[in-house]
Tab-separated table of C-alpha atoms in Angstrom:
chain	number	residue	atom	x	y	z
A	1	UNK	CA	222.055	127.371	58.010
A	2	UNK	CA	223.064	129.300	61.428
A	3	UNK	CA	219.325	129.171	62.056
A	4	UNK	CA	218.669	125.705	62.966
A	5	UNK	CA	221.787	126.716	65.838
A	6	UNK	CA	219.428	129.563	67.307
A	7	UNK	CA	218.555	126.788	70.157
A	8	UNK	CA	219.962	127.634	73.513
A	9	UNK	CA	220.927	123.943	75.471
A	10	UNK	CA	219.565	122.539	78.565
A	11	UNK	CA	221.568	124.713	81.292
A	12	UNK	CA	220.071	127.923	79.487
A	13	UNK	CA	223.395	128.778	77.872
A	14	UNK	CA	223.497	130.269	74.068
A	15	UNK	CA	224.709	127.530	71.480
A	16	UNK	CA	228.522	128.248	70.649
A	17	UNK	CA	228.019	127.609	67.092
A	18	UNK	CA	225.501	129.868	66.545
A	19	UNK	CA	227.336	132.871	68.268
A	20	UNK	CA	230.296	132.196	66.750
A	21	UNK	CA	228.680	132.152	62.755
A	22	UNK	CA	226.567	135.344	63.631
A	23	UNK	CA	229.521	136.881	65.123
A	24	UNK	CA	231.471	136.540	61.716
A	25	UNK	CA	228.440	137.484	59.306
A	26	UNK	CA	227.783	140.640	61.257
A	27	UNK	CA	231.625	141.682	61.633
A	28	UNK	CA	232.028	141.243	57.822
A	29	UNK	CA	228.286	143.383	57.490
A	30	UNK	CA	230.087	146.006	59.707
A	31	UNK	CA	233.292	146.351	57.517
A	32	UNK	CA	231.414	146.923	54.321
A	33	UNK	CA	228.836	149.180	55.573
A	34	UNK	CA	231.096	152.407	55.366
A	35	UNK	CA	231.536	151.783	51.806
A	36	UNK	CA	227.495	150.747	51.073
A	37	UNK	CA	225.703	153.556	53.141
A	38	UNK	CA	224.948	156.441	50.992
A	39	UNK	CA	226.132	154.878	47.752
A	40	UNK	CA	224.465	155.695	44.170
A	41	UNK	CA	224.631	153.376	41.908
A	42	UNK	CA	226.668	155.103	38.661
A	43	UNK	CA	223.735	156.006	36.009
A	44	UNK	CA	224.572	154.462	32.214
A	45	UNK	CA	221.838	152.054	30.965
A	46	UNK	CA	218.722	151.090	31.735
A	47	UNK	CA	216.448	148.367	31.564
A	48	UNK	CA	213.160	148.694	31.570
A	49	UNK	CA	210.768	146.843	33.364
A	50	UNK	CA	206.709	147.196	31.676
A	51	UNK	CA	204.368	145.874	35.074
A	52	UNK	CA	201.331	146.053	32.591
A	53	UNK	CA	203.222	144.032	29.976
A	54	UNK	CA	203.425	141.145	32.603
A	55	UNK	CA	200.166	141.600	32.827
A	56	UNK	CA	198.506	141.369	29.395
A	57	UNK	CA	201.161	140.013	27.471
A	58	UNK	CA	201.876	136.532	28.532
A	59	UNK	CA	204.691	135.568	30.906
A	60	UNK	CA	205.481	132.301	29.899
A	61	UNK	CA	205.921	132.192	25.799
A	62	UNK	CA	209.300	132.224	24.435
A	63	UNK	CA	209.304	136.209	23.578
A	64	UNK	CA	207.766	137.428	25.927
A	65	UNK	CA	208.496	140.667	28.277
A	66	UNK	CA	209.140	138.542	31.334
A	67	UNK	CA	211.933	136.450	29.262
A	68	UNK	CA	213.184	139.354	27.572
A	69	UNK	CA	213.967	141.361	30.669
A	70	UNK	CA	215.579	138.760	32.563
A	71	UNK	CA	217.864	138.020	29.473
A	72	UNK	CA	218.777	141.368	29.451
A	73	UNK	CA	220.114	141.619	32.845
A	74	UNK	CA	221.869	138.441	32.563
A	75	UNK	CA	223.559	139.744	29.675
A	76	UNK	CA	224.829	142.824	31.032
A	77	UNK	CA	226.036	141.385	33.569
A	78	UNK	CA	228.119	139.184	32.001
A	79	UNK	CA	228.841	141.423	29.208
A	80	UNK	CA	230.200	143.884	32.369
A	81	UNK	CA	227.797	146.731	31.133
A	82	UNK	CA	226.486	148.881	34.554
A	83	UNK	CA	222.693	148.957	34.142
A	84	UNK	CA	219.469	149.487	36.659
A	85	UNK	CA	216.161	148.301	36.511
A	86	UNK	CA	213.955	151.149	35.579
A	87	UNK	CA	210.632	150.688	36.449
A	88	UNK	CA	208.069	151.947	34.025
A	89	UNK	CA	206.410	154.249	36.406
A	90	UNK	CA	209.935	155.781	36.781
A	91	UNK	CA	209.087	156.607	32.748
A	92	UNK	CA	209.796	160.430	33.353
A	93	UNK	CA	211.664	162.955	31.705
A	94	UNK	CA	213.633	164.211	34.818
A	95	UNK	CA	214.130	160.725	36.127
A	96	UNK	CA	215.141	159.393	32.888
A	97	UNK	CA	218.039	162.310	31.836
A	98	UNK	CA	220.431	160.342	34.175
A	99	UNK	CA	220.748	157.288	31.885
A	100	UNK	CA	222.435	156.829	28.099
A	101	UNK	CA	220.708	154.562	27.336
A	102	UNK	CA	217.378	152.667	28.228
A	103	UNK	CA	216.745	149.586	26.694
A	104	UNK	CA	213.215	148.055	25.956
A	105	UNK	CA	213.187	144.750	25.736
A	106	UNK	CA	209.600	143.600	24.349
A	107	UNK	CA	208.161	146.171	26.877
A	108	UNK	CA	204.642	145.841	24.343
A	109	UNK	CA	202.296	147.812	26.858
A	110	UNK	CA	202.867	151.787	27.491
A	111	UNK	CA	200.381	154.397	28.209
A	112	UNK	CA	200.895	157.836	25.958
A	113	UNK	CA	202.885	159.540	29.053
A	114	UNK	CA	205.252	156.615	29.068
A	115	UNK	CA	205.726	157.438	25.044
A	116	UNK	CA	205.888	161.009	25.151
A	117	UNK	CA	208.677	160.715	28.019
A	118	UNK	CA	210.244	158.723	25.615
A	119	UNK	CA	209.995	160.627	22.740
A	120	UNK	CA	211.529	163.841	24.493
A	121	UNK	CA	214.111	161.605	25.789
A	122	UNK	CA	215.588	160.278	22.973
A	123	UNK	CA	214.728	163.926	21.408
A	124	UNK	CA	217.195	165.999	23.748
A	125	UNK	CA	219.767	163.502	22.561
A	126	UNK	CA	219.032	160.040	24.510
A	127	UNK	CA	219.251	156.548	22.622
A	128	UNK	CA	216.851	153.766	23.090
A	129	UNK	CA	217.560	150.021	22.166
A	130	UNK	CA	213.821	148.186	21.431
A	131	UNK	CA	212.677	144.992	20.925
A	132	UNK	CA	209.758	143.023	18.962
A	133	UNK	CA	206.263	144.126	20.589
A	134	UNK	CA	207.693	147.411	22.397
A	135	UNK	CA	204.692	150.443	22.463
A	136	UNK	CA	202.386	148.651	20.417
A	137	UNK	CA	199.868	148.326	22.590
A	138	UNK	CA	198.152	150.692	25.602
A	139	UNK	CA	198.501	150.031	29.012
A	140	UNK	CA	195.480	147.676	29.177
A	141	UNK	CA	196.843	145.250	26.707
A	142	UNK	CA	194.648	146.830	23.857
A	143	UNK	CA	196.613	146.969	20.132
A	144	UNK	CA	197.453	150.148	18.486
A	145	UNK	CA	197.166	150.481	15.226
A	146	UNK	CA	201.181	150.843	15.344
A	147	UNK	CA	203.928	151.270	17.280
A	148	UNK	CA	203.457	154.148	19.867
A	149	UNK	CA	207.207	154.926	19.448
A	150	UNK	CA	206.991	154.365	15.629
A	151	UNK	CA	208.767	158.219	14.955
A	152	UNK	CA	211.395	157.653	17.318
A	153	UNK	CA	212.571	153.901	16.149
A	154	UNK	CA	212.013	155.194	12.469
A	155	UNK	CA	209.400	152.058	11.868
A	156	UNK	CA	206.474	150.471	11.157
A	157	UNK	CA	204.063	147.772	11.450
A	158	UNK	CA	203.411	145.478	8.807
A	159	UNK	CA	201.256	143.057	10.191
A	160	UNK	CA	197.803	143.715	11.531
A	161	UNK	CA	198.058	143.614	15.393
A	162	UNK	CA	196.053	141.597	18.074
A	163	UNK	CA	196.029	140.865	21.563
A	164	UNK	CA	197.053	137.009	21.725
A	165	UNK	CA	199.857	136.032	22.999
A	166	UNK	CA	203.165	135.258	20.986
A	167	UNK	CA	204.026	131.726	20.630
A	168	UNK	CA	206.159	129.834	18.084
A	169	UNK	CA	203.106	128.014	17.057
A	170	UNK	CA	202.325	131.385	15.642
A	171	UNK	CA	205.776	133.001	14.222
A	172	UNK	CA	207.617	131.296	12.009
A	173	UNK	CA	211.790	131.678	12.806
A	174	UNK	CA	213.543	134.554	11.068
A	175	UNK	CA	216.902	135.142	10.239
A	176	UNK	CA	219.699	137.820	9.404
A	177	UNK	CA	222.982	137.697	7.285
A	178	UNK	CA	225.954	139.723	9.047
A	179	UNK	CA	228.323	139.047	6.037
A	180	UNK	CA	226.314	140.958	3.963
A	181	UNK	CA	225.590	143.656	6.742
A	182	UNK	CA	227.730	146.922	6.421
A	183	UNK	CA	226.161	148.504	9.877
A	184	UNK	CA	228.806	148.488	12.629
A	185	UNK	CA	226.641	146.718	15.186
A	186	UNK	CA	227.247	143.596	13.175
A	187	UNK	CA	231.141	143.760	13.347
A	188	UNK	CA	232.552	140.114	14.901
A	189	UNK	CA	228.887	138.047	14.302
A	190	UNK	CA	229.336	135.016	12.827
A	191	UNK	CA	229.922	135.290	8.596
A	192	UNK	CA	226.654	133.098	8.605
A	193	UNK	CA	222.680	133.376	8.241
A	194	UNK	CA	221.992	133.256	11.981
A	195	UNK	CA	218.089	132.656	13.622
A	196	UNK	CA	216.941	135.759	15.173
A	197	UNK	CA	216.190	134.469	18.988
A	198	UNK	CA	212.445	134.833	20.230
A	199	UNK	CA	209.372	135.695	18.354
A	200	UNK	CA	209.551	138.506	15.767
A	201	UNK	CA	207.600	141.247	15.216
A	202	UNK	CA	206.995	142.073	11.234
A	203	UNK	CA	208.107	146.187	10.556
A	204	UNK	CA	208.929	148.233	8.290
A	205	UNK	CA	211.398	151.061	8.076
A	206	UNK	CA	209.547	154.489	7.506
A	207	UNK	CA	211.960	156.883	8.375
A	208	UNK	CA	215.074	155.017	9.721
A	209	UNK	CA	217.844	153.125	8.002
A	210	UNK	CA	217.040	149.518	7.894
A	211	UNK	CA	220.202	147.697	9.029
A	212	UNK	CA	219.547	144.284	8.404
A	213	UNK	CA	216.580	142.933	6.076
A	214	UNK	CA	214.371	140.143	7.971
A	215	UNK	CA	215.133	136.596	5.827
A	216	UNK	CA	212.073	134.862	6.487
A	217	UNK	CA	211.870	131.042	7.356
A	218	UNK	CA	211.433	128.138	4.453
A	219	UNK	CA	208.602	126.329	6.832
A	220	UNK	CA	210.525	122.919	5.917
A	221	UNK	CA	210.582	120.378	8.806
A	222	UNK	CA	214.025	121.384	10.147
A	223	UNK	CA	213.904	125.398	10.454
A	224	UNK	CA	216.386	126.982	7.494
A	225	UNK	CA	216.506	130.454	5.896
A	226	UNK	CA	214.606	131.105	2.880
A	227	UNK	CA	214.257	134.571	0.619
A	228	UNK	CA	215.378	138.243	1.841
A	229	UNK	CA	212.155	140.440	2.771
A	230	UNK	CA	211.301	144.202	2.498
A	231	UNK	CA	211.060	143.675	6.442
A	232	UNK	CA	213.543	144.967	8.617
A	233	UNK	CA	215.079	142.490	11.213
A	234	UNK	CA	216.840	145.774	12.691
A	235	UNK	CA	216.637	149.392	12.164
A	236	UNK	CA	218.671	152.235	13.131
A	237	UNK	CA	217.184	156.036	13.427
A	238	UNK	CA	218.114	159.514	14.210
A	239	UNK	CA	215.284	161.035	15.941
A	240	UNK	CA	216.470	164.667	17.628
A	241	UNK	CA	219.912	164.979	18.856
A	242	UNK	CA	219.637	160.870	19.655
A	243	UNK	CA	219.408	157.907	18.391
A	244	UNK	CA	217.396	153.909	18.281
A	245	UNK	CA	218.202	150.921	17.301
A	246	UNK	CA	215.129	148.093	16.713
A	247	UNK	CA	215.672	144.972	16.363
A	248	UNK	CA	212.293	142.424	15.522
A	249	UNK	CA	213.349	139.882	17.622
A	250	UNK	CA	212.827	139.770	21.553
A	251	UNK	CA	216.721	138.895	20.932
A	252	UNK	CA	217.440	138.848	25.168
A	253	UNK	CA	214.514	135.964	25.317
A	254	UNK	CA	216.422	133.145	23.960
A	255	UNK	CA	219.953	133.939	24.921
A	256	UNK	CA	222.525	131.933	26.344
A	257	UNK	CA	222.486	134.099	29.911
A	258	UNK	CA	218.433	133.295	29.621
A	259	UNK	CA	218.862	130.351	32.327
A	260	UNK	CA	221.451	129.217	33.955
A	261	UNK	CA	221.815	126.360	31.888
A	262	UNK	CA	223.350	126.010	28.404
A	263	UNK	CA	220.511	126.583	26.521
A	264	UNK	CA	220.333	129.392	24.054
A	265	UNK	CA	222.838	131.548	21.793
A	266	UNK	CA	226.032	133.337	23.132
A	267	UNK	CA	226.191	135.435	19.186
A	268	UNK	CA	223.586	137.896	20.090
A	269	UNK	CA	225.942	139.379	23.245
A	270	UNK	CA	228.176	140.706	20.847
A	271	UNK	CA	225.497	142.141	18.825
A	272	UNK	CA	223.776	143.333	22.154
A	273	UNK	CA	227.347	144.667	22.981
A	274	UNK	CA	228.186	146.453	19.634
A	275	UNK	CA	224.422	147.856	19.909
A	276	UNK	CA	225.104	149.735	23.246
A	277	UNK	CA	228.433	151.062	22.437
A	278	UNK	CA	227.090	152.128	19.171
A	279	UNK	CA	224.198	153.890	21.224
A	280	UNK	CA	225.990	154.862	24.181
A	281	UNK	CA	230.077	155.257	23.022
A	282	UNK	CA	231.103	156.805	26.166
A	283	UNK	CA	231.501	153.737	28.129
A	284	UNK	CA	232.061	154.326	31.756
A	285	UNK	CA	234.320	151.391	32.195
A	286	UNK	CA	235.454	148.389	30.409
A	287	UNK	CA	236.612	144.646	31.860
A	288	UNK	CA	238.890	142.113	30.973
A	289	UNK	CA	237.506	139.081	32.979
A	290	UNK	CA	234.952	136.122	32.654
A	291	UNK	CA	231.620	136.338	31.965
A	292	UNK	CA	231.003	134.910	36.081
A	293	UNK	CA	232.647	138.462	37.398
A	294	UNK	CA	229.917	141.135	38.023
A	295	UNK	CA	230.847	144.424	38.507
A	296	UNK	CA	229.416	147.563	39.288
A	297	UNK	CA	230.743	151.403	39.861
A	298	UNK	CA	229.269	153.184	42.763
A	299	UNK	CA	229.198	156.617	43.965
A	300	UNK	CA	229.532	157.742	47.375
A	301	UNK	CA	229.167	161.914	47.133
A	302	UNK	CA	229.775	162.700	50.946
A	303	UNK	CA	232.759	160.869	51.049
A	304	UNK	CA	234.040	162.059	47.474
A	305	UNK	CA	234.751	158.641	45.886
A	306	UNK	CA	233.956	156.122	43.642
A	307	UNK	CA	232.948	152.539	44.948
A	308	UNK	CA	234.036	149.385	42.584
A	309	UNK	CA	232.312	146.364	43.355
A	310	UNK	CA	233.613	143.040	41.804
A	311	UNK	CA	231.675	139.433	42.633
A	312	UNK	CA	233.047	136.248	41.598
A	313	UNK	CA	230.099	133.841	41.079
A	314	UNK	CA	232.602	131.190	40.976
A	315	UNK	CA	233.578	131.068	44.087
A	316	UNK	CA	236.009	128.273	44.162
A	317	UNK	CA	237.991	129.374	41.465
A	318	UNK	CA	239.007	132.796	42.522
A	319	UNK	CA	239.246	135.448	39.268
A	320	UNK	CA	243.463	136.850	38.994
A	321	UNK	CA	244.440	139.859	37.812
A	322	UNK	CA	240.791	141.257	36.457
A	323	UNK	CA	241.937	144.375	34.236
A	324	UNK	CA	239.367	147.381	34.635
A	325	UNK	CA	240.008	150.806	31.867
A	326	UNK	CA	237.835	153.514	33.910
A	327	UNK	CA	237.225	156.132	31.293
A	328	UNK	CA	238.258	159.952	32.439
A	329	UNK	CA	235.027	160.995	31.594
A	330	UNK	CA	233.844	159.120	34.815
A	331	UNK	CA	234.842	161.428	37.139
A	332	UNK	CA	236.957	158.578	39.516
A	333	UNK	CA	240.404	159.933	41.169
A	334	UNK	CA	243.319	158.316	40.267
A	335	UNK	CA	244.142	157.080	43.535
A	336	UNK	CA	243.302	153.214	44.126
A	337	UNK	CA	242.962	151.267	46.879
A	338	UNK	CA	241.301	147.632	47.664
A	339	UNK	CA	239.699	147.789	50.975
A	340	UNK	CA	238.083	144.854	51.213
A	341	UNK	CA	238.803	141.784	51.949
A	342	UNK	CA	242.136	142.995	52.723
A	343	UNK	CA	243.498	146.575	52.436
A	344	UNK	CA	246.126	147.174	49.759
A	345	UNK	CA	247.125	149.592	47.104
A	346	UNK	CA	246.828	149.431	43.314
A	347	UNK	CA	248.276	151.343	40.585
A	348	UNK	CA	246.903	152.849	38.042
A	349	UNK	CA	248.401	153.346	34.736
A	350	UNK	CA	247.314	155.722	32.111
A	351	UNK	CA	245.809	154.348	28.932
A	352	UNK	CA	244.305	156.766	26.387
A	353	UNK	CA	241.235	158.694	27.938
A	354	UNK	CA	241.213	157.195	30.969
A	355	UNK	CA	243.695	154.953	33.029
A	356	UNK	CA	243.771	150.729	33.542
A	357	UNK	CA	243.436	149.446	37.318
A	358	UNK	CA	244.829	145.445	37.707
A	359	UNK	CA	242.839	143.842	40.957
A	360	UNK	CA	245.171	140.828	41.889
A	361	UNK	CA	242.906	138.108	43.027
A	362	UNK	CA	238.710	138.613	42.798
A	363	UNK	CA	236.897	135.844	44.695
A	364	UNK	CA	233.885	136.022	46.119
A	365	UNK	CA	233.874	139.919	46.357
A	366	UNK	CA	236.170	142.418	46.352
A	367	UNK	CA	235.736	146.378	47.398
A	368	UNK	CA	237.957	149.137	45.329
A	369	UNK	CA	237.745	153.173	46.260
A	370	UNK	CA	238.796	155.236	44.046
A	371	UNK	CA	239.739	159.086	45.504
């Protein structure tokens, strides 16, 4: 806390402490900045953030939009998927042509320009990944009489909808079976009924494929699956040249990367995982590290290069050898070099469609170009 240092002492001289921490902050600020200034952060998904859904819809019950978004994020980043917060006035076709693939996660309030920027997104060959509430209700918190975006996710709603506010007290837990799943998204989940996490939303498929069939709760005193349901738990659509995925749950609400504690489920970030490559296949880069290394790919167009960020949260346990594959479809140059905290130059090997980089030691950031 340099602060409490900003004192000068009696004889009107500067405190030596103080100069000496600001003088090592700024130099490291002034290193960095050449790679920072002018940077664009590379587009792949996004996650979008509903301001009227905070409003209307609750932000304190287990599913809703509030929960679901900051799930999200936490599980991207620790899943190493680059993503952006997309903020739903941003909701427009030429803003939203950059991105794969925008995720919605419980985002329950849109007006009918938000939708139809939707719709023409996912038409000209976009994918969407929703969750539980998402478009079925207008801006002002009023219910529709089904989802907005019920063409494009292939669903709909087979419950009659109001405007209180999700709780458990008034959902009952639902569940899926991935053994008996053939849908790739489901590939790796435990062989095992599992509780969908966060409140569901009841659907139907209309014109979409439904994935998974909800299994609805047996209302004994300790929570176990009961009978399969004509309800969908997740459905999967073609709609244009792209594609949606649904799933009933607010699925990002209750999992593990919810808090920063140990509460929740770690299963549904391999679904979440499967889900976007499914969606989005051409992955801009994958990562072989822990779940507490964030990374994200940069673009600096005056300079001609790529930027690769890499923070250890763990910061007294340094990450070795973190293994990045940078797809060719990227763009990036072959040529890598670490510039920061200490200059040195990688190889890269090629591997497939693209080409594997090796960063030695990551801990508490680390600064790769690519040219």
């Amino acid at each position: 806390m340099p602060y409490r240092y900003d004192r000068t002492s009696v004889n009107g001289k500067p405190d030596p402490y103080f100069v000496k921490s600001w003088g090592i902050i700024n130099k490291e600020i002034q290193e960095k900045t050449p790679y920072v200034v002018g940077a664009e952060p590379l587009k792949y998904v996004g996650v979008v953030s509903s301001e009227s859904t905070m409003y209307y819809r609750g932000r304190s019950d287990s599913g809703c939009h509030s929960s679901d978004l900051i799930g999200a994020l936490r599980m991207l980043d620790a899943l190493h998927v680059q993503h952006a917060v997309v903020a739903d006035w941003n909701l427009k076709p030429e803003f939203l042509k950059s991105y794969r693939l925008l995720i919605l996660p419980n985002a329950a309030c849109m007006s009918d320009e938000q939708v139809t920027a939707l719709r023409q997104y996912v038409k000209d060959g976009g994918s969407l990944l929703a969750t539980a509430e998402t478009s079925l209700f207008d801006p002002d918190g009023n219910a529709r009489h089904d989802f907005a975006l019920a063409d494009v996710l292939g669903i709909r709603i087979d419950e009659t909808p109001n405007n209180a506010v999700q709780t458990k007290s008034l959902k009952r837990q639902t569940y899926i079976n991935p053994s008996q799943l053939k849908h790739p998204i489901f590939n790796d989940l435990p062989p095992t009924n599992l509780i969908i996490p966060g409140d569901s939303t009841y659907a139907r498929v209309s014109t979409g494929e439904s994935a998974a069939p909800l299994i609805n709760d047996a209302g004994t005193p300790m929570n176990s699956p009961w009978h399969v349901t004509k309800r969908t738990a997740v459905g999967v659509n073609q709609f244009g040249k792209g594609r949606a995925v649904y799933f009933a749950g607010s699925i990002f609400a209750e999992s593990a990367w919810r808090s920063e504690g140990s509460e929740g489920v770690h299963w549904v970030g391999q679904l979440v995982a499967n889900t976007v490559h499914f969606l989005a296949p051409d992955v801009p880069f994958t990562v072989e590290a822990s779940e507490k290394v964030w990374v994200g790919l940069n673009r600096q167009k005056s300079q001609n290069r790529r930027v690769l960020h890499l923070v250890d949260w763990e910061t007294d346990l340094p990450a070795r050898n973190v293994t990045i594959t940078i797809a060719a479809s990227s763009g990036l140059g072959r040529k890598a070099t670490q510039v920061w905290p200490r200059r040195l130059a990688l190889k890269s090997e090629a591997s497939g469609s693209g080409f594997v980089t090796t960063i030695p030691v990551v801990g508490p950031h680390v600064i790769v170009i690519f040219e």
